[in-house]
Structures are given as structure tokens and as C-alpha cells.
Amino acid sequence: MDFPESGPARRAPHLRSLRIWSDIHTWTSLICTGFLLLLCLTGLPLIFHHELNHALGYQPDLSKGPDGAPRVSLDRVVEAAYDRRPGEVIQFIGFDRDEPHLINVAMGRSIDSPYEENNLVAIDWRGGTVLEAPKPSEGPVAFLLKLHADLFLGLPGKLFLGLMAFCFLLAIVSGVALYGPFRGKLAFGTVRHGRARHIAWLDLHSLVGIATLAWMLVVGTTGMVNTWADLMLKLWQGGQLAEMTGRYRDAPPPRRLASLETVVSHARAAAPDMTLTLIAFPGSILTSRNHYAVFMAGASPLTARLLKPALVDGETGTLTELRDMPWYMQALMLSQPLHFGDYGGLPLKILWAILDLATIWLLVSGLYLWIVRRRRSVARAVAYPSRASADGEPAE
């Protein structure tokens, strides 16, 4: 954005403040623009990841399942998983929120093997039929998700993208600080088409930026929080989880695991108004070697994302403790679906996609305006070298 660059007015405190905000807006935008374009372009199809995976065949098809058939016991589900992949052990059992009859059983070589190496067994809860295995790590959607989440660099990639998200938030805040002084007495939405082309682009850039402000703040903040997921999980494991399982620290592991149906019935009795989301088997990353962790969630669209772990003794099947997760884990659980608009079904996803496209245009237009400004500055420095030096512009 251009401000007066000569004379006493330039040294006025409020103009000096505007110059600082302008520099912050320019450089934070330049630092993160390339990566934000990548994130917006990859994030656009990821908004519809569930629909795309179904259409491309990477999610099990439950449309031909036995409607009305009674659900089998969870112990039968465990047996079916072990029959499908003998020699492996169950780490987790997940219950799909969008497909209530689908159970995903994650199995590994050992109970503590890396979860990224797990194999999934999909089971139709109606009758216990083993389905074609889901392929969450295969296909174009998985490729885009990995690129979007960490640039294929693991935790360093996530933290780097978190830094880019922070720059994005600084660019938004500085843009808001500049909006009022820059627009002056112009009516909201005014686009000055009769002047130079870059003036019209600047007006449009400001209009789209202020119109998408709330959405960009939400997506930028949730994106930054999501990059800290691994660190938050480790903090929870070393904090609340260690405290909840402290008295079992020196206890031997279970000689024989309790019936999963018994384990879940005790967890449900302690939280009767909540739904089953995930079961972590004793020794896996989300629990201790002595406990099942049964993660329960609320019934409303908002509380369905907030998990409450019930720790159940792995040998006796009795409830040990039930607690709300700490605030930082709750913030993470709310951020993950909100980032992709996964709260209000297809209408909200379409709105998210439109706002994503608007942000792509905003980034491109900002880059165009910076290039125009640089060209004008260079041309001015060449034409008036002494003035450029006096004003603090480089004289080339």
C-alpha cells in the first residue's frame, strides 16, 4: 500500500505507525504466500476428502450391507480381525462417525509398533462381515493430505507450516490495521475502475480480504494449532495420562485381556449420554500397558469432536477412571474438523471451498500488487535518485 513518502507529513507519528504496519503486512505476506498457495490448493479437494475417497474406492462400500441386521458383539469383531490378519495384534478399534455401521480395526506387528505402519481391517458391524480393506494411506487424497499436513517431512514439516500459519495471521492483523486508514472516506465495497489497473486490484484485494477476514482467522488459527498435534499428544501422555495410570506403573501387564464387550459396557455405564469413538488396547500409544482406553464423545455436532477417555483395567474389565481431556487437547480436537469445515455437512463444505478460492485470489492479487509496487519504486528511483535516497528508498 502506498503512503506519502516525502515532506514533514511522512514523519508524523500516525504515518510512521502505518508504515510499520505496511512493512509487517508486506513481508509476512511475502514470506508465507507461496506455502499458503500450496496449502489452499491442496486443501480445496481435502474439504471433500470423505466424498472423494468414497467415489475413488478408497473407503469400504456399506451400501450393500444387511440393513436391519443386529450388530455382532465387539468380541466377535476382534475374532474376525484376528482371523483376517493372523500373527498381528490389535492396537486400536475405531468407530466411523459418518458410517455408523463401519468399524476399522488397526493392527500391527506388535502392540507398540509405529501406528503409521498399521494395517486396517474394515468390518461391517451388522453381521460382522469383513469388508475390503480401507486404504487411508493410498490414493490422491492421501497424497494431498500428507503434502498439506507436513510436506512429507514429518514433525519438522508440521512445525514449519505452523510458522507459516503464524506469518499468515500477522499478515491478517496488519491488513486489518491498514484497512481503515487506507480506505479513508471511500464507501465499503468501492472499486475505483476509472484509475490505474493496480488501484482497482488494490480495492478488490482490500474488499476480499475484509470480507473473508473471519474465515481466514479461523482457518489460519486452526491450521497452526493442528501443526502442534504431535507435541500436544506427547504432553498429554506425559501429563494427564501418566497421572491417571500412575498407581499401575509397577504392575505387571495383564495375563489375559478382559472381554471387550465387558470393557465397553463399563465405560458406557460411566458416560451413558456419550457415544463410542475409539478403543485403544493395553500397551498402545494412547494408553498404558494395563488399561484399555475407551474414548467417548458427545452427541451434538460440537461435542461429538470432544473426546473423554475412560480407562478400564485390561484384566478385570472394571472402570479405573473417567476424565475430561485437558484444554489444549480439547482445542486440538475442535481445530482438526473445523479446519476443513467438517461440522455442518455438505453445505458448510461448499462454503469452505468458496472461501478457499477467495483466499487463493487474495494471495495471487497480493503478489501482483507487490510486483507492481516494486516496479514503480524502481522506476521512481531511476527517475529521481536524489529524492529516492532522501525518502529512504534505494537509489539504483
GROMACS .gro file of C-alpha atoms in nm:
model
  396
    1MET     CA    1   0.000   0.000   0.000
    2ASP     CA    2   0.130   0.345  -0.088
    3PHE     CA    3   0.160   0.626   0.165
    4PRO     CA    4   0.305   0.976   0.134
    5GLU     CA    5   0.680   0.939   0.116
    6SER     CA    6   0.819   1.291   0.145
    7GLY     CA    7   0.780   1.608   0.347
    8PRO     CA    8   0.704   1.665   0.713
    9ALA     CA    9   0.382   1.464   0.697
   10ARG     CA   10   0.580   1.147   0.641
   11ARG     CA   11   0.739   1.188   0.982
   12ALA     CA   12   0.408   1.226   1.163
   13PRO     CA   13   0.367   0.955   1.430
   14HIS     CA   14   0.050   0.807   1.285
   15LEU     CA   15   0.204   0.781   0.937
   16ARG     CA   16   0.515   0.622   1.085
   17SER     CA   17   0.289   0.368   1.254
   18LEU     CA   18   0.113   0.299   0.926
   19ARG     CA   19   0.449   0.249   0.757
   20ILE     CA   20   0.541  -0.011   1.020
   21TRP     CA   21   0.210  -0.193   0.973
   22SER     CA   22   0.260  -0.175   0.597
   23ASP     CA   23   0.606  -0.332   0.626
   24ILE     CA   24   0.473  -0.606   0.854
   25HIS     CA   25   0.189  -0.677   0.613
   26THR     CA   26   0.420  -0.682   0.310
   27TRP     CA   27   0.693  -0.905   0.448
   28THR     CA   28   0.481  -1.152   0.641
   29SER     CA   29   0.265  -1.192   0.330
   30LEU     CA   30   0.569  -1.244   0.107
   31ILE     CA   31   0.722  -1.500   0.344
   32CYS     CA   32   0.414  -1.720   0.358
   33THR     CA   33   0.240  -1.660   0.023
   34GLY     CA   34   0.399  -1.949  -0.167
   35PHE     CA   35   0.331  -2.201   0.107
   36LEU     CA   36  -0.021  -2.067   0.165
   37LEU     CA   37  -0.098  -2.109  -0.204
   38LEU     CA   38   0.018  -2.470  -0.174
   39LEU     CA   39  -0.198  -2.521   0.136
   40CYS     CA   40  -0.505  -2.359  -0.022
   41LEU     CA   41  -0.468  -2.560  -0.345
   42THR     CA   42  -0.422  -2.891  -0.162
   43GLY     CA   43  -0.684  -2.801   0.099
   44LEU     CA   44  -0.954  -2.744  -0.161
   45PRO     CA   45  -1.004  -3.114  -0.252
   46LEU     CA   46  -0.934  -3.216   0.109
   47ILE     CA   47  -1.251  -3.033   0.214
   48PHE     CA   48  -1.434  -3.315   0.031
   49HIS     CA   49  -1.196  -3.594   0.137
   50HIS     CA   50  -1.472  -3.822   0.263
   51GLU     CA   51  -1.674  -3.792  -0.059
   52LEU     CA   52  -1.366  -3.829  -0.280
   53ASN     CA   53  -1.240  -4.140  -0.101
   54HIS     CA   54  -1.582  -4.299  -0.143
   55ALA     CA   55  -1.601  -4.208  -0.511
   56LEU     CA   56  -1.248  -4.333  -0.581
   57GLY     CA   57  -1.297  -4.661  -0.393
   58TYR     CA   58  -1.061  -4.599  -0.103
   59GLN     CA   59  -1.341  -4.629   0.154
   60PRO     CA   60  -1.541  -4.950   0.212
   61ASP     CA   61  -1.884  -4.960   0.047
   62LEU     CA   62  -2.157  -5.030   0.303
   63SER     CA   63  -2.447  -4.974   0.065
   64LYS     CA   64  -2.492  -5.349   0.012
   65GLY     CA   65  -2.484  -5.435   0.380
   66PRO     CA   66  -2.763  -5.625   0.555
   67ASP     CA   67  -2.993  -5.341   0.663
   68GLY     CA   68  -3.172  -5.421   0.985
   69ALA     CA   69  -2.931  -5.700   1.081
   70PRO     CA   70  -2.836  -5.695   1.451
   71ARG     CA   71  -2.492  -5.582   1.546
   72VAL     CA   72  -2.249  -5.851   1.648
   73SER     CA   73  -2.061  -5.830   1.977
   74LEU     CA   74  -1.730  -5.650   1.984
   75ASP     CA   75  -1.563  -5.976   2.086
   76ARG     CA   76  -1.680  -6.120   1.753
   77VAL     CA   77  -1.530  -5.817   1.579
   78VAL     CA   78  -1.197  -5.890   1.748
   79GLU     CA   79  -1.211  -6.254   1.637
   80ALA     CA   80  -1.288  -6.156   1.279
   81ALA     CA   81  -0.991  -5.916   1.273
   82TYR     CA   82  -0.752  -6.181   1.405
   83ASP     CA   83  -0.886  -6.433   1.153
   84ARG     CA   84  -0.816  -6.187   0.871
   85ARG     CA   85  -0.462  -6.098   0.986
   86PRO     CA   86  -0.320  -6.381   1.199
   87GLY     CA   87   0.010  -6.305   1.365
   88GLU     CA   88  -0.068  -5.936   1.416
   89VAL     CA   89  -0.210  -5.764   1.723
   90ILE     CA   90  -0.486  -5.505   1.759
   91GLN     CA   91  -0.377  -5.158   1.863
   92PHE     CA   92  -0.698  -4.962   1.806
   93ILE     CA   93  -1.060  -5.008   1.711
   94GLY     CA   94  -1.222  -4.701   1.556
   95PHE     CA   95  -1.588  -4.625   1.500
   96ASP     CA   96  -1.668  -4.409   1.197
   97ARG     CA   97  -1.886  -4.107   1.280
   98ASP     CA   98  -2.010  -4.077   0.921
   99GLU     CA   99  -2.064  -4.452   0.876
  100PRO     CA  100  -2.220  -4.584   1.198
  101HIS     CA  101  -2.200  -4.946   1.083
  102LEU     CA  102  -1.830  -4.932   0.995
  103ILE     CA  103  -1.562  -5.048   1.236
  104ASN     CA  104  -1.193  -5.002   1.148
  105VAL     CA  105  -0.952  -5.229   1.332
  106ALA     CA  106  -0.588  -5.110   1.325
  107MET     CA  107  -0.341  -5.397   1.357
  108GLY     CA  108   0.038  -5.401   1.378
  109ARG     CA  109   0.329  -5.640   1.413
  110SER     CA  110   0.337  -5.565   1.786
  111ILE     CA  111   0.134  -5.358   2.029
  112ASP     CA  112   0.392  -5.077   2.025
  113SER     CA  113   0.489  -5.082   1.657
  114PRO     CA  114   0.459  -4.742   1.480
  115TYR     CA  115   0.095  -4.666   1.408
  116GLU     CA  116   0.190  -4.538   1.063
  117GLU     CA  117   0.272  -4.899   0.972
  118ASN     CA  118  -0.063  -5.039   1.086
  119ASN     CA  119  -0.287  -5.246   0.862
  120LEU     CA  120  -0.660  -5.179   0.869
  121VAL     CA  121  -0.935  -5.437   0.875
  122ALA     CA  122  -1.281  -5.297   0.796
  123ILE     CA  123  -1.577  -5.481   0.947
  124ASP     CA  124  -1.949  -5.426   0.897
  125TRP     CA  125  -2.093  -5.417   1.248
  126ARG     CA  126  -2.415  -5.566   1.105
  127GLY     CA  127  -2.328  -5.933   1.095
  128GLY     CA  128  -1.952  -5.895   1.140
  129THR     CA  129  -1.865  -5.923   0.771
  130VAL     CA  130  -1.506  -5.836   0.686
  131LEU     CA  131  -1.506  -5.577   0.408
  132GLU     CA  132  -1.249  -5.477   0.153
  133ALA     CA  133  -0.973  -5.307   0.349
  134PRO     CA  134  -0.979  -4.926   0.350
  135LYS     CA  135  -0.671  -4.757   0.205
  136PRO     CA  136  -0.626  -4.434   0.401
  137SER     CA  137  -0.258  -4.404   0.306
  138GLU     CA  138  -0.311  -4.464  -0.065
  139GLY     CA  139  -0.455  -4.263  -0.350
  140PRO     CA  140  -0.459  -3.895  -0.443
  141VAL     CA  141  -0.641  -3.780  -0.130
  142ALA     CA  142  -0.382  -3.942   0.097
  143PHE     CA  143  -0.102  -3.785  -0.109
  144LEU     CA  144  -0.261  -3.440  -0.081
  145LEU     CA  145  -0.324  -3.481   0.292
  146LYS     CA  146   0.039  -3.572   0.358
  147LEU     CA  147   0.159  -3.278   0.148
  148HIS     CA  148  -0.087  -3.044   0.320
  149ALA     CA  149  -0.005  -3.165   0.672
  150ASP     CA  150   0.374  -3.183   0.679
  151LEU     CA  151   0.524  -3.153   0.326
  152PHE     CA  152   0.635  -3.519   0.365
  153LEU     CA  153   0.882  -3.403   0.632
  154GLY     CA  154   0.713  -3.531   0.947
  155LEU     CA  155   0.725  -3.317   1.261
  156PRO     CA  156   0.976  -3.060   1.121
  157GLY     CA  157   0.742  -3.005   0.824
  158LYS     CA  158   0.445  -2.956   1.056
  159LEU     CA  159   0.627  -2.703   1.271
  160PHE     CA  160   0.747  -2.515   0.963
  161LEU     CA  161   0.391  -2.492   0.831
  162GLY     CA  162   0.284  -2.375   1.177
  163LEU     CA  163   0.534  -2.090   1.143
  164MET     CA  164   0.387  -2.005   0.801
  165ALA     CA  165   0.040  -2.002   0.958
  166PHE     CA  166   0.168  -1.760   1.222
  167CYS     CA  167   0.302  -1.530   0.948
  168PHE     CA  168  -0.037  -1.554   0.780
  169LEU     CA  169  -0.211  -1.443   1.100
  170LEU     CA  170   0.030  -1.149   1.131
  171ALA     CA  171  -0.048  -1.054   0.771
  172ILE     CA  172  -0.422  -1.062   0.851
  173VAL     CA  173  -0.388  -0.848   1.166
  174SER     CA  174  -0.166  -0.594   0.990
  175GLY     CA  175  -0.407  -0.585   0.696
  176VAL     CA  176  -0.692  -0.501   0.934
  177ALA     CA  177  -0.480  -0.224   1.090
  178LEU     CA  178  -0.425  -0.076   0.744
  179TYR     CA  179  -0.779  -0.115   0.615
  180GLY     CA  180  -0.940   0.185   0.787
  181PRO     CA  181  -0.667   0.443   0.714
  182PHE     CA  182  -0.622   0.315   0.360
  183ARG     CA  183  -0.991   0.326   0.269
  184GLY     CA  184  -1.042   0.670   0.422
  185LYS     CA  185  -1.383   0.809   0.325
  186LEU     CA  186  -1.446   0.557   0.049
  187ALA     CA  187  -1.771   0.365   0.087
  188PHE     CA  188  -1.742  -0.002   0.171
  189GLY     CA  189  -1.701  -0.210  -0.143
  190THR     CA  190  -1.591   0.080  -0.364
  191VAL     CA  191  -1.369  -0.030  -0.652
  192ARG     CA  192  -1.208   0.258  -0.845
  193HIS     CA  193  -1.219   0.122  -1.200
  194GLY     CA  194  -1.155   0.459  -1.361
  195ARG     CA  195  -0.797   0.483  -1.235
  196ALA     CA  196  -0.485   0.273  -1.294
  197ARG     CA  197  -0.534  -0.102  -1.307
  198HIS     CA  198  -0.337  -0.166  -0.988
  199ILE     CA  199  -0.569   0.073  -0.798
  200ALA     CA  200  -0.872  -0.140  -0.890
  201TRP     CA  201  -0.678  -0.454  -0.791
  202LEU     CA  202  -0.586  -0.291  -0.461
  203ASP     CA  203  -0.951  -0.206  -0.392
  204LEU     CA  204  -1.059  -0.561  -0.475
  205HIS     CA  205  -0.776  -0.703  -0.263
  206SER     CA  206  -0.890  -0.498   0.035
  207LEU     CA  207  -1.257  -0.588  -0.020
  208VAL     CA  208  -1.197  -0.964  -0.046
  209GLY     CA  209  -0.959  -0.952   0.249
  210ILE     CA  210  -1.207  -0.781   0.483
  211ALA     CA  211  -1.497  -0.998   0.358
  212THR     CA  212  -1.311  -1.322   0.431
  213LEU     CA  213  -1.145  -1.194   0.749
  214ALA     CA  214  -1.330  -1.415   0.999
  215TRP     CA  215  -1.284  -1.728   0.789
  216MET     CA  216  -0.912  -1.667   0.737
  217LEU     CA  217  -0.862  -1.613   1.110
  218VAL     CA  218  -1.043  -1.940   1.186
  219VAL     CA  219  -0.859  -2.146   0.925
  220GLY     CA  220  -0.522  -1.987   0.999
  221THR     CA  221  -0.555  -2.039   1.375
  222THR     CA  222  -0.685  -2.396   1.350
  223GLY     CA  223  -0.416  -2.478   1.094
  224MET     CA  224  -0.146  -2.352   1.330
  225VAL     CA  225  -0.292  -2.549   1.622
  226ASN     CA  226  -0.309  -2.865   1.411
  227THR     CA  227   0.064  -2.848   1.342
  228TRP     CA  228   0.125  -2.889   1.715
  229ALA     CA  229  -0.077  -3.215   1.736
  230ASP     CA  230   0.223  -3.445   1.793
  231LEU     CA  231   0.363  -3.221   2.067
  232MET     CA  232   0.023  -3.192   2.237
  233LEU     CA  233  -0.019  -3.570   2.233
  234LYS     CA  234   0.319  -3.618   2.400
  235LEU     CA  235   0.230  -3.352   2.657
  236TRP     CA  236  -0.096  -3.534   2.735
  237GLN     CA  237   0.082  -3.871   2.759
  238GLY     CA  238   0.342  -3.736   2.999
  239GLY     CA  239   0.087  -3.537   3.198
  240GLN     CA  240  -0.274  -3.643   3.244
  241LEU     CA  241  -0.238  -3.999   3.114
  242ALA     CA  242   0.067  -4.066   3.333
  243GLU     CA  243  -0.124  -3.928   3.632
  244MET     CA  244  -0.430  -4.142   3.561
  245THR     CA  245  -0.225  -4.461   3.534
  246GLY     CA  246   0.038  -4.379   3.798
  247ARG     CA  247  -0.066  -4.641   4.051
  248TYR     CA  248  -0.030  -4.912   3.787
  249ARG     CA  249   0.326  -4.810   3.698
  250ASP     CA  250   0.489  -5.113   3.861
  251ALA     CA  251   0.205  -5.359   3.797
  252PRO     CA  252   0.269  -5.646   3.556
  253PRO     CA  253   0.082  -5.638   3.225
  254PRO     CA  254  -0.245  -5.835   3.204
  255ARG     CA  255  -0.201  -6.208   3.165
  256ARG     CA  256  -0.527  -6.225   2.973
  257LEU     CA  257  -0.731  -5.941   2.832
  258ALA     CA  258  -1.088  -5.892   2.951
  259SER     CA  259  -1.384  -5.928   2.715
  260LEU     CA  260  -1.409  -5.616   2.501
  261GLU     CA  261  -1.787  -5.619   2.536
  262THR     CA  262  -1.745  -5.604   2.916
  263VAL     CA  263  -1.490  -5.324   2.888
  264VAL     CA  264  -1.719  -5.111   2.673
  265SER     CA  265  -2.025  -5.178   2.890
  266HIS     CA  266  -1.844  -5.039   3.194
  267ALA     CA  267  -1.730  -4.732   3.001
  268ARG     CA  268  -2.081  -4.670   2.869
  269ALA     CA  269  -2.229  -4.706   3.216
  270ALA     CA  270  -1.999  -4.428   3.338
  271ALA     CA  271  -2.092  -4.199   3.045
  272PRO     CA  272  -2.440  -4.307   2.930
  273ASP     CA  273  -2.506  -3.999   2.715
  274MET     CA  274  -2.187  -4.033   2.512
  275THR     CA  275  -2.104  -4.238   2.204
  276LEU     CA  276  -1.821  -4.480   2.138
  277THR     CA  277  -1.543  -4.337   1.921
  278LEU     CA  278  -1.216  -4.525   1.973
  279ILE     CA  279  -1.076  -4.811   2.179
  280ALA     CA  280  -0.701  -4.825   2.244
  281PHE     CA  281  -0.573  -5.166   2.352
  282PRO     CA  282  -0.337  -5.204   2.652
  283GLY     CA  283   0.021  -5.117   2.556
  284SER     CA  284  -0.068  -4.897   2.259
  285ILE     CA  285   0.036  -4.534   2.227
  286LEU     CA  286  -0.288  -4.388   2.367
  287THR     CA  287  -0.299  -4.580   2.694
  288SER     CA  288  -0.089  -4.772   2.946
  289ARG     CA  289   0.015  -5.135   2.926
  290ASN     CA  290  -0.251  -5.219   3.187
  291HIS     CA  291  -0.556  -5.039   3.051
  292TYR     CA  292  -0.797  -5.019   2.768
  293ALA     CA  293  -0.866  -4.655   2.686
  294VAL     CA  294  -1.224  -4.618   2.567
  295PHE     CA  295  -1.270  -4.275   2.411
  296MET     CA  296  -1.626  -4.144   2.432
  297ALA     CA  297  -1.772  -3.838   2.258
  298GLY     CA  298  -2.083  -3.624   2.292
  299ALA     CA  299  -2.391  -3.646   2.073
  300SER     CA  300  -2.416  -3.290   1.939
  301PRO     CA  301  -2.218  -3.174   1.631
  302LEU     CA  302  -1.984  -2.975   1.858
  303THR     CA  303  -1.936  -3.219   2.146
  304ALA     CA  304  -1.901  -3.510   1.902
  305ARG     CA  305  -1.544  -3.384   1.850
  306LEU     CA  306  -1.459  -3.365   2.221
  307LEU     CA  307  -1.331  -3.698   2.348
  308LYS     CA  308  -1.338  -3.821   2.707
  309PRO     CA  309  -1.113  -4.122   2.783
  310ALA     CA  310  -1.238  -4.394   3.015
  311LEU     CA  311  -0.954  -4.610   3.144
  312VAL     CA  312  -1.062  -4.968   3.205
  313ASP     CA  313  -0.848  -5.233   3.373
  314GLY     CA  314  -0.724  -5.460   3.097
  315GLU     CA  315  -0.755  -5.780   3.300
  316THR     CA  316  -1.067  -5.730   3.511
  317GLY     CA  317  -1.263  -5.506   3.274
  318THR     CA  318  -1.359  -5.266   3.553
  319LEU     CA  319  -1.354  -4.888   3.517
  320THR     CA  320  -1.047  -4.719   3.666
  321GLU     CA  321  -1.105  -4.354   3.582
  322LEU     CA  322  -1.300  -4.122   3.352
  323ARG     CA  323  -1.181  -3.766   3.289
  324ASP     CA  324  -1.225  -3.477   3.051
  325MET     CA  325  -0.914  -3.417   2.845
  326PRO     CA  326  -0.712  -3.101   2.922
  327TRP     CA  327  -0.794  -2.774   2.747
  328TYR     CA  328  -0.513  -2.796   2.492
  329MET     CA  329  -0.629  -3.139   2.371
  330GLN     CA  330  -0.987  -3.012   2.350
  331ALA     CA  331  -0.865  -2.716   2.143
  332LEU     CA  332  -0.686  -2.958   1.912
  333MET     CA  333  -0.991  -3.183   1.875
  334LEU     CA  334  -1.208  -2.885   1.784
  335SER     CA  335  -0.948  -2.743   1.545
  336GLN     CA  336  -0.900  -3.052   1.331
  337PRO     CA  337  -1.252  -3.079   1.185
  338LEU     CA  338  -1.313  -2.702   1.187
  339HIS     CA  339  -1.007  -2.651   0.966
  340PHE     CA  340  -1.176  -2.845   0.683
  341GLY     CA  341  -1.534  -2.733   0.752
  342ASP     CA  342  -1.629  -3.080   0.869
  343TYR     CA  343  -1.906  -2.970   1.107
  344GLY     CA  344  -2.214  -2.888   0.904
  345GLY     CA  345  -2.227  -3.143   0.624
  346LEU     CA  346  -2.204  -3.066   0.253
  347PRO     CA  347  -2.341  -2.705   0.264
  348LEU     CA  348  -2.065  -2.594   0.503
  349LYS     CA  349  -1.803  -2.774   0.292
  350ILE     CA  350  -1.921  -2.588  -0.019
  351LEU     CA  351  -1.897  -2.257   0.170
  352TRP     CA  352  -1.547  -2.353   0.286
  353ALA     CA  353  -1.449  -2.427  -0.075
  354ILE     CA  354  -1.578  -2.087  -0.196
  355LEU     CA  355  -1.385  -1.907   0.078
  356ASP     CA  356  -1.076  -2.113  -0.004
  357LEU     CA  357  -1.097  -1.999  -0.368
  358ALA     CA  358  -1.137  -1.638  -0.250
  359THR     CA  359  -0.822  -1.675  -0.040
  360ILE     CA  360  -0.630  -1.811  -0.339
  361TRP     CA  361  -0.731  -1.500  -0.536
  362LEU     CA  362  -0.632  -1.281  -0.240
  363LEU     CA  363  -0.284  -1.434  -0.229
  364VAL     CA  364  -0.233  -1.402  -0.605
  365SER     CA  365  -0.357  -1.042  -0.609
  366GLY     CA  366  -0.131  -0.953  -0.316
  367LEU     CA  367   0.170  -1.090  -0.503
  368TYR     CA  368   0.068  -0.896  -0.815
  369LEU     CA  369   0.036  -0.572  -0.615
  370TRP     CA  370   0.379  -0.621  -0.458
  371ILE     CA  371   0.537  -0.671  -0.801
  372VAL     CA  372   0.365  -0.354  -0.933
  373ARG     CA  373   0.479  -0.157  -0.630
  374ARG     CA  374   0.839  -0.275  -0.668
  375ARG     CA  375   0.841  -0.180  -1.035
  376ARG     CA  376   0.706   0.165  -0.954
  377SER     CA  377   0.963   0.211  -0.676
  378VAL     CA  378   1.248   0.113  -0.906
  379ALA     CA  379   1.119   0.342  -1.181
  380ARG     CA  380   1.090   0.629  -0.933
  381ALA     CA  381   1.442   0.563  -0.800
  382VAL     CA  382   1.583   0.572  -1.153
  383ALA     CA  383   1.394   0.891  -1.244
  384TYR     CA  384   1.455   1.076  -0.915
  385PRO     CA  385   1.765   0.924  -0.747
  386SER     CA  386   1.819   1.209  -0.501
  387ARG     CA  387   1.456   1.203  -0.389
  388ALA     CA  388   1.458   0.825  -0.352
  389SER     CA  389   1.768   0.849  -0.131
  390ALA     CA  390   1.612   1.122   0.080
  391ASP     CA  391   1.295   0.925   0.127
  392GLY     CA  392   1.480   0.613   0.233
  393GLU     CA  393   1.415   0.428  -0.094
  394PRO     CA  394   1.712   0.254  -0.256
  395ALA     CA  395   1.869   0.461  -0.528
  396GLU     CA  396   1.964   0.228  -0.807
   0.00000   0.00000   0.00000
